[in-house]
């Protein structure tokens, strides 16, 4: 597969990133890291992304809330014991807001998706954990406890600014998300529409879908975290015990990206400007990257176009 990243980032900053109303239905509204070491993960993301962490545990559930500029955006918790027995390992999961959780869960079944955790009342709202027909997992959330504040721009530091689906077949799976959430195809700025499908939620371009390589064992969602200085963030990733799997890669709009794994094994990505911190871009035109954890894997071989002189 030949992948040219040239047009992907132009969608990262399309539109002004503002929601016209407080309603988030059909949008990613909450993010959760399931990990094996809450204290270590908290310290890691404080340094790497600049998030604040506040302990908002209850007697029944230890739970840390991640904040950017004082606004809550996600949670951090230990993988439940039952999950560990079933082989669950550290991972990030995005929750999409819905108006009627039970009806949405029923629709997922009709569309041949899977309900992994049925609609349940939790500390963050009424949620369900599901998988699309190609087995990429994500969450649903109704009336989230946190995140009611009107969000800022998609490119705002500390936000989760991009959502990428590695699918078995992105041309087939798009219809599932369109019927479920009303997502629409967004036009690419140049040629990669043949392999990378941008999508919008509520008129705002928020992510892309691509067909994974056969060597990727499991479809999955990858979330991109905004940082002020990609070089500084990458240094914190390495110093904190994480690893850079791919990058930094410069994109045409001046944004840089890097795909990473945290010390406990959860996959994530960074995106941001090149600040005063010195970084060495990937020198080879062909870059391989791979990360595996539990039953989920993301790997590929991406051939980048040579820069024009």
mmCIF file of C-alpha atoms in Angstrom:
data_model
loop_
_atom_site.group_PDB
_atom_site.id
_atom_site.type_symbol
_atom_site.label_atom_id
_atom_site.label_comp_id
_atom_site.label_asym_id
_atom_site.label_seq_id
_atom_site.Cartn_x
_atom_site.Cartn_y
_atom_site.Cartn_z
ATOM 1 C CA UNK A 1 0.000 0.000 0.000
ATOM 2 C CA UNK A 2 1.350 3.413 -0.912
ATOM 3 C CA UNK A 3 0.305 6.109 1.529
ATOM 4 C CA UNK A 4 0.927 9.788 0.936
ATOM 5 C CA UNK A 5 0.302 11.821 4.059
ATOM 6 C CA UNK A 6 0.307 15.093 2.137
ATOM 7 C CA UNK A 7 -3.365 15.961 2.433
ATOM 8 C CA UNK A 8 -4.269 14.423 5.779
ATOM 9 C CA UNK A 9 -3.297 17.338 8.058
ATOM 10 C CA UNK A 10 -5.223 19.935 6.087
ATOM 11 C CA UNK A 11 -8.324 18.475 7.692
ATOM 12 C CA UNK A 12 -6.810 18.802 11.165
ATOM 13 C CA UNK A 13 -7.380 22.522 11.001
ATOM 14 C CA UNK A 14 -10.387 22.710 8.739
ATOM 15 C CA UNK A 15 -13.145 24.996 10.043
ATOM 16 C CA UNK A 16 -12.534 26.975 13.214
ATOM 17 C CA UNK A 17 -13.101 24.064 15.559
ATOM 18 C CA UNK A 18 -15.952 25.725 17.482
ATOM 19 C CA UNK A 19 -19.234 23.977 18.197
ATOM 20 C CA UNK A 20 -22.227 26.119 17.366
ATOM 21 C CA UNK A 21 -24.280 24.664 20.240
ATOM 22 C CA UNK A 22 -23.521 22.778 23.404
ATOM 23 C CA UNK A 23 -25.047 19.567 22.028
ATOM 24 C CA UNK A 24 -22.360 16.984 21.230
ATOM 25 C CA UNK A 25 -24.499 14.200 19.786
ATOM 26 C CA UNK A 26 -22.487 12.236 17.225
ATOM 27 C CA UNK A 27 -19.157 13.712 18.344
ATOM 28 C CA UNK A 28 -16.340 12.327 20.441
ATOM 29 C CA UNK A 29 -17.112 13.749 23.888
ATOM 30 C CA UNK A 30 -14.919 11.830 26.332
ATOM 31 C CA UNK A 31 -11.702 9.797 26.332
ATOM 32 C CA UNK A 32 -10.534 7.154 28.758
ATOM 33 C CA UNK A 33 -7.206 5.492 29.387
ATOM 34 C CA UNK A 34 -7.371 2.008 30.859
ATOM 35 C CA UNK A 35 -3.959 1.259 32.330
ATOM 36 C CA UNK A 36 -2.049 -0.944 34.752
ATOM 37 C CA UNK A 37 -0.372 1.900 36.680
ATOM 38 C CA UNK A 38 -2.436 5.037 37.290
ATOM 39 C CA UNK A 39 0.297 6.961 39.129
ATOM 40 C CA UNK A 40 2.908 6.330 36.431
ATOM 41 C CA UNK A 41 0.490 7.117 33.599
ATOM 42 C CA UNK A 42 -0.606 10.352 35.314
ATOM 43 C CA UNK A 43 2.989 11.540 35.601
ATOM 44 C CA UNK A 44 3.763 10.526 32.026
ATOM 45 C CA UNK A 45 0.902 12.473 30.405
ATOM 46 C CA UNK A 46 1.453 15.512 32.643
ATOM 47 C CA UNK A 47 4.920 15.820 31.106
ATOM 48 C CA UNK A 48 4.261 14.615 27.556
ATOM 49 C CA UNK A 49 0.987 16.450 26.838
ATOM 50 C CA UNK A 50 0.760 19.002 29.651
ATOM 51 C CA UNK A 51 -2.523 17.729 31.091
ATOM 52 C CA UNK A 52 -3.558 18.399 34.652
ATOM 53 C CA UNK A 53 -4.711 15.392 36.655
ATOM 54 C CA UNK A 54 -7.286 15.547 39.454
ATOM 55 C CA UNK A 55 -8.272 12.678 41.713
ATOM 56 C CA UNK A 56 -12.062 12.345 41.569
ATOM 57 C CA UNK A 57 -12.328 8.825 42.943
ATOM 58 C CA UNK A 58 -15.413 7.489 44.666
ATOM 59 C CA UNK A 59 -15.472 4.851 47.436
ATOM 60 C CA UNK A 60 -16.301 2.271 44.777
ATOM 61 C CA UNK A 61 -14.054 3.438 41.937
ATOM 62 C CA UNK A 62 -10.577 5.005 41.825
ATOM 63 C CA UNK A 63 -10.741 7.540 38.978
ATOM 64 C CA UNK A 64 -8.464 10.355 37.808
ATOM 65 C CA UNK A 65 -9.787 13.138 35.559
ATOM 66 C CA UNK A 66 -7.515 14.622 32.894
ATOM 67 C CA UNK A 67 -7.851 18.356 32.344
ATOM 68 C CA UNK A 68 -6.629 20.819 29.743
ATOM 69 C CA UNK A 69 -6.745 24.476 30.733
ATOM 70 C CA UNK A 70 -8.984 23.508 33.621
ATOM 71 C CA UNK A 71 -11.550 21.792 31.373
ATOM 72 C CA UNK A 72 -12.078 18.026 31.834
ATOM 73 C CA UNK A 73 -11.503 15.960 28.700
ATOM 74 C CA UNK A 74 -10.937 12.402 29.825
ATOM 75 C CA UNK A 75 -10.381 9.884 32.583
ATOM 76 C CA UNK A 76 -7.727 7.506 33.744
ATOM 77 C CA UNK A 77 -8.403 4.267 35.601
ATOM 78 C CA UNK A 78 -6.967 0.834 36.293
ATOM 79 C CA UNK A 79 -8.148 -1.954 34.008
ATOM 80 C CA UNK A 80 -10.910 -3.762 35.937
ATOM 81 C CA UNK A 81 -9.950 -7.128 37.372
ATOM 82 C CA UNK A 82 -12.495 -8.912 35.181
ATOM 83 C CA UNK A 83 -10.956 -7.257 32.135
ATOM 84 C CA UNK A 84 -7.491 -8.404 33.118
ATOM 85 C CA UNK A 85 -8.720 -11.972 33.495
ATOM 86 C CA UNK A 86 -10.062 -11.744 29.947
ATOM 87 C CA UNK A 87 -6.712 -10.457 28.696
ATOM 88 C CA UNK A 88 -7.394 -6.716 28.484
ATOM 89 C CA UNK A 89 -4.282 -4.561 28.297
ATOM 90 C CA UNK A 90 -3.660 -0.763 28.370
ATOM 91 C CA UNK A 91 -5.428 1.263 25.707
ATOM 92 C CA UNK A 92 -7.159 4.569 24.949
ATOM 93 C CA UNK A 93 -10.853 4.614 24.102
ATOM 94 C CA UNK A 94 -12.961 7.445 22.719
ATOM 95 C CA UNK A 95 -16.643 7.860 23.655
ATOM 96 C CA UNK A 96 -19.130 9.273 21.144
ATOM 97 C CA UNK A 97 -22.088 11.182 22.624
ATOM 98 C CA UNK A 98 -25.597 9.960 21.789
ATOM 99 C CA UNK A 99 -29.074 11.163 22.747
ATOM 100 C CA UNK A 100 -30.600 7.719 23.289
ATOM 101 C CA UNK A 101 -28.079 5.123 24.436
ATOM 102 C CA UNK A 102 -30.405 2.128 24.426
ATOM 103 C CA UNK A 103 -31.708 2.903 20.937
ATOM 104 C CA UNK A 104 -28.155 3.391 19.648
ATOM 105 C CA UNK A 105 -27.067 0.071 21.153
ATOM 106 C CA UNK A 106 -30.007 -1.641 19.462
ATOM 107 C CA UNK A 107 -29.071 0.008 16.171
ATOM 108 C CA UNK A 108 -25.484 -1.248 16.503
ATOM 109 C CA UNK A 109 -26.818 -4.787 16.744
ATOM 110 C CA UNK A 110 -28.973 -4.235 13.652
ATOM 111 C CA UNK A 111 -25.909 -2.933 11.802
ATOM 112 C CA UNK A 112 -23.980 -6.082 12.809
ATOM 113 C CA UNK A 113 -21.815 -4.418 15.426
ATOM 114 C CA UNK A 114 -21.160 -5.897 18.870
ATOM 115 C CA UNK A 115 -22.120 -4.746 22.372
ATOM 116 C CA UNK A 116 -19.164 -5.486 24.658
ATOM 117 C CA UNK A 117 -20.482 -3.643 27.731
ATOM 118 C CA UNK A 118 -24.261 -3.030 27.679
ATOM 119 C CA UNK A 119 -25.731 0.358 28.646
ATOM 120 C CA UNK A 120 -24.604 1.004 32.218
ATOM 121 C CA UNK A 121 -24.759 3.907 34.678
ATOM 122 C CA UNK A 122 -21.250 5.000 35.694
ATOM 123 C CA UNK A 123 -19.395 7.899 37.308
ATOM 124 C CA UNK A 124 -18.960 9.567 33.895
ATOM 125 C CA UNK A 125 -22.546 9.115 32.704
ATOM 126 C CA UNK A 126 -24.538 6.306 31.108
ATOM 127 C CA UNK A 127 -22.146 4.430 28.833
ATOM 128 C CA UNK A 128 -21.713 1.370 26.634
ATOM 129 C CA UNK A 129 -18.621 -0.168 25.075
ATOM 130 C CA UNK A 130 -19.122 -1.468 21.549
ATOM 131 C CA UNK A 131 -17.343 -2.646 18.426
ATOM 132 C CA UNK A 132 -18.070 -1.925 14.791
ATOM 133 C CA UNK A 133 -18.670 -4.831 12.350
ATOM 134 C CA UNK A 134 -14.905 -4.949 11.675
ATOM 135 C CA UNK A 135 -14.217 -5.168 15.446
ATOM 136 C CA UNK A 136 -12.747 -1.715 16.155
ATOM 137 C CA UNK A 137 -13.854 -0.777 19.674
ATOM 138 C CA UNK A 138 -15.196 2.570 20.911
ATOM 139 C CA UNK A 139 -17.552 3.890 23.562
ATOM 140 C CA UNK A 140 -20.983 5.502 23.656
ATOM 141 C CA UNK A 141 -21.963 8.043 26.290
ATOM 142 C CA UNK A 142 -25.216 9.809 27.161
ATOM 143 C CA UNK A 143 -25.264 13.053 29.148
ATOM 144 C CA UNK A 144 -21.597 12.907 30.220
ATOM 145 C CA UNK A 145 -20.929 14.029 33.777
ATOM 146 C CA UNK A 146 -17.881 15.956 32.589
ATOM 147 C CA UNK A 147 -17.260 17.992 29.490
ATOM 148 C CA UNK A 148 -20.501 19.996 29.413
ATOM 149 C CA UNK A 149 -18.539 23.164 28.794
ATOM 150 C CA UNK A 150 -18.437 24.385 25.196
ATOM 151 C CA UNK A 151 -15.158 23.059 23.772
ATOM 152 C CA UNK A 152 -12.515 25.190 22.099
ATOM 153 C CA UNK A 153 -10.841 24.806 18.710
ATOM 154 C CA UNK A 154 -9.781 21.397 17.442
ATOM 155 C CA UNK A 155 -6.168 22.628 17.167
ATOM 156 C CA UNK A 156 -6.103 23.993 20.724
ATOM 157 C CA UNK A 157 -3.147 22.588 22.743
ATOM 158 C CA UNK A 158 -4.241 19.857 25.106
ATOM 159 C CA UNK A 159 -7.307 18.891 23.029
ATOM 160 C CA UNK A 160 -7.736 15.593 21.257
ATOM 161 C CA UNK A 161 -7.682 17.064 17.776
ATOM 162 C CA UNK A 162 -7.942 14.096 15.406
ATOM 163 C CA UNK A 163 -9.481 10.613 15.317
ATOM 164 C CA UNK A 164 -8.165 7.961 12.924
ATOM 165 C CA UNK A 165 -9.724 4.597 12.171
ATOM 166 C CA UNK A 166 -7.532 1.751 10.911
ATOM 167 C CA UNK A 167 -10.208 -0.410 9.306
ATOM 168 C CA UNK A 168 -10.344 -3.755 7.574
ATOM 169 C CA UNK A 169 -12.062 -1.969 4.691
ATOM 170 C CA UNK A 170 -12.722 1.741 5.147
ATOM 171 C CA UNK A 171 -14.991 1.905 2.059
ATOM 172 C CA UNK A 172 -17.389 -0.571 3.679
ATOM 173 C CA UNK A 173 -17.199 0.537 7.317
ATOM 174 C CA UNK A 174 -17.964 4.182 6.604
ATOM 175 C CA UNK A 175 -21.643 3.376 6.035
ATOM 176 C CA UNK A 176 -21.860 1.898 9.537
ATOM 177 C CA UNK A 177 -20.738 5.165 11.146
ATOM 178 C CA UNK A 178 -22.832 7.265 8.770
ATOM 179 C CA UNK A 179 -25.999 5.391 9.708
ATOM 180 C CA UNK A 180 -25.114 5.304 13.401
ATOM 181 C CA UNK A 181 -23.937 8.881 14.002
ATOM 182 C CA UNK A 182 -24.776 10.789 10.828
ATOM 183 C CA UNK A 183 -21.097 11.274 9.961
ATOM 184 C CA UNK A 184 -20.451 12.577 6.456
ATOM 185 C CA UNK A 185 -17.587 12.173 4.021
ATOM 186 C CA UNK A 186 -15.391 15.252 3.848
ATOM 187 C CA UNK A 187 -13.511 16.218 0.721
ATOM 188 C CA UNK A 188 -9.744 15.838 0.714
ATOM 189 C CA UNK A 189 -7.607 18.755 -0.409
ATOM 190 C CA UNK A 190 -5.679 16.568 -2.868
ATOM 191 C CA UNK A 191 -5.266 12.976 -4.005
ATOM 192 C CA UNK A 192 -5.387 10.697 -0.939
ATOM 193 C CA UNK A 193 -9.174 10.285 -1.081
ATOM 194 C CA UNK A 194 -8.420 6.984 -2.811
ATOM 195 C CA UNK A 195 -6.919 5.609 0.409
ATOM 196 C CA UNK A 196 -7.804 8.050 3.211
ATOM 197 C CA UNK A 197 -11.399 9.109 3.812
ATOM 198 C CA UNK A 198 -11.889 12.257 5.840
ATOM 199 C CA UNK A 199 -15.125 12.434 7.826
ATOM 200 C CA UNK A 200 -17.090 15.186 9.517
ATOM 201 C CA UNK A 201 -19.428 15.292 12.517
ATOM 202 C CA UNK A 202 -21.917 18.128 12.646
ATOM 203 C CA UNK A 203 -20.212 19.823 9.724
ATOM 204 C CA UNK A 204 -16.757 19.755 11.347
ATOM 205 C CA UNK A 205 -13.981 17.568 9.934
ATOM 206 C CA UNK A 206 -12.692 15.588 12.911
ATOM 207 C CA UNK A 207 -10.896 12.532 11.550
ATOM 208 C CA UNK A 208 -10.088 10.060 8.829
ATOM 209 C CA UNK A 209 -10.417 6.386 7.946
ATOM 210 C CA UNK A 210 -7.988 4.184 6.066
ATOM 211 C CA UNK A 211 -7.797 0.504 5.198
ATOM 212 C CA UNK A 212 -5.155 -1.234 7.295
ATOM 213 C CA UNK A 213 -2.533 -3.564 5.912
ATOM 214 C CA UNK A 214 -3.254 -7.320 6.076
ATOM 215 C CA UNK A 215 -0.484 -7.649 8.667
ATOM 216 C CA UNK A 216 -2.516 -5.540 11.097
ATOM 217 C CA UNK A 217 -4.377 -8.123 13.140
ATOM 218 C CA UNK A 218 -7.096 -5.897 14.596
ATOM 219 C CA UNK A 219 -8.840 -2.681 13.437
ATOM 220 C CA UNK A 220 -8.589 0.145 15.971
ATOM 221 C CA UNK A 221 -9.062 3.859 16.630
ATOM 222 C CA UNK A 222 -6.025 6.111 17.119
ATOM 223 C CA UNK A 223 -6.417 9.470 18.907
ATOM 224 C CA UNK A 224 -4.126 12.465 18.310
ATOM 225 C CA UNK A 225 -3.228 14.747 21.245
ATOM 226 C CA UNK A 226 -2.381 18.396 20.505
ATOM 227 C CA UNK A 227 0.886 19.814 21.874
ATOM 228 C CA UNK A 228 2.585 23.204 21.571
ATOM 229 C CA UNK A 229 6.002 21.815 20.658
ATOM 230 C CA UNK A 230 6.237 18.395 19.029
ATOM 231 C CA UNK A 231 9.975 18.113 19.740
ATOM 232 C CA UNK A 232 9.606 18.844 23.428
ATOM 233 C CA UNK A 233 6.673 16.439 23.731
ATOM 234 C CA UNK A 234 8.632 13.655 22.026
ATOM 235 C CA UNK A 235 11.551 14.165 24.400
ATOM 236 C CA UNK A 236 9.179 13.842 27.340
ATOM 237 C CA UNK A 237 7.747 10.647 25.822
ATOM 238 C CA UNK A 238 11.212 9.092 25.642
ATOM 239 C CA UNK A 239 12.325 10.402 29.043
ATOM 240 C CA UNK A 240 9.140 9.119 30.657
ATOM 241 C CA UNK A 241 9.627 5.562 29.460
ATOM 242 C CA UNK A 242 7.408 5.705 26.352
ATOM 243 C CA UNK A 243 8.525 5.116 22.778
ATOM 244 C CA UNK A 244 8.221 6.934 19.466
ATOM 245 C CA UNK A 245 6.959 4.418 16.918
ATOM 246 C CA UNK A 246 6.928 6.776 13.938
ATOM 247 C CA UNK A 247 7.920 10.379 13.389
ATOM 248 C CA UNK A 248 8.282 13.213 13.594
ATOM 249 C CA UNK A 249 6.703 13.734 10.178
ATOM 250 C CA UNK A 250 6.064 17.207 8.818
ATOM 251 C CA UNK A 251 2.741 17.756 7.081
ATOM 252 C CA UNK A 252 2.017 20.390 4.422
ATOM 253 C CA UNK A 253 0.152 22.784 6.721
ATOM 254 C CA UNK A 254 3.151 23.039 9.073
ATOM 255 C CA UNK A 255 1.799 20.522 11.568
ATOM 256 C CA UNK A 256 4.053 17.692 12.755
ATOM 257 C CA UNK A 257 2.855 14.279 13.908
ATOM 258 C CA UNK A 258 4.353 11.366 15.833
ATOM 259 C CA UNK A 259 2.834 8.022 16.753
ATOM 260 C CA UNK A 260 3.798 6.780 20.200
ATOM 261 C CA UNK A 261 3.218 4.208 22.919
ATOM 262 C CA UNK A 262 3.171 5.017 26.635
ATOM 263 C CA UNK A 263 5.181 3.093 29.272
ATOM 264 C CA UNK A 264 2.269 0.755 29.998
ATOM 265 C CA UNK A 265 1.656 -0.046 26.309
ATOM 266 C CA UNK A 266 -1.232 2.243 25.266
ATOM 267 C CA UNK A 267 -0.977 3.608 21.724
ATOM 268 C CA UNK A 268 -1.544 7.326 21.028
ATOM 269 C CA UNK A 269 -0.359 10.046 18.663
ATOM 270 C CA UNK A 270 0.902 13.617 19.032
ATOM 271 C CA UNK A 271 0.380 16.549 16.687
ATOM 272 C CA UNK A 272 1.659 20.094 16.929
ATOM 273 C CA UNK A 273 3.987 22.762 15.650
ATOM 274 C CA UNK A 274 7.740 22.603 15.589
ATOM 275 C CA UNK A 275 8.811 24.816 18.472
ATOM 276 C CA UNK A 276 12.281 25.920 19.573
ATOM 277 C CA UNK A 277 13.136 22.383 20.654
ATOM 278 C CA UNK A 278 15.363 20.739 18.080
ATOM 279 C CA UNK A 279 13.956 17.603 16.454
ATOM 280 C CA UNK A 280 15.254 15.363 13.724
ATOM 281 C CA UNK A 281 12.603 14.486 11.139
ATOM 282 C CA UNK A 282 12.531 10.948 9.845
ATOM 283 C CA UNK A 283 15.217 10.920 7.178
ATOM 284 C CA UNK A 284 14.139 7.848 5.249
ATOM 285 C CA UNK A 285 11.332 8.110 2.744
ATOM 286 C CA UNK A 286 10.050 4.726 3.854
ATOM 287 C CA UNK A 287 9.056 4.429 7.504
ATOM 288 C CA UNK A 288 7.830 1.337 9.294
ATOM 289 C CA UNK A 289 5.881 1.436 12.544
ATOM 290 C CA UNK A 290 4.295 -1.199 14.692
ATOM 291 C CA UNK A 291 2.604 -1.437 18.063
ATOM 292 C CA UNK A 292 0.777 -4.413 19.506
ATOM 293 C CA UNK A 293 -1.009 -4.937 22.791
ATOM 294 C CA UNK A 294 -3.435 -7.701 23.636
ATOM 295 C CA UNK A 295 -5.789 -8.397 20.776
ATOM 296 C CA UNK A 296 -5.313 -4.937 19.264
ATOM 297 C CA UNK A 297 -2.525 -3.994 16.895
ATOM 298 C CA UNK A 298 -1.684 -1.055 14.698
ATOM 299 C CA UNK A 299 1.106 -1.392 12.237
ATOM 300 C CA UNK A 300 1.927 -0.430 8.726
ATOM 301 C CA UNK A 301 4.526 0.574 6.240
ATOM 302 C CA UNK A 302 4.095 4.066 4.880
ATOM 303 C CA UNK A 303 5.916 5.379 1.832
ATOM 304 C CA UNK A 304 6.176 9.145 1.996
ATOM 305 C CA UNK A 305 6.554 11.402 -1.039
ATOM 306 C CA UNK A 306 9.951 13.022 -1.397
ATOM 307 C CA UNK A 307 9.869 16.699 -0.409
ATOM 308 C CA UNK A 308 9.949 19.207 -3.245
ATOM 309 C CA UNK A 309 13.013 21.433 -3.489
#
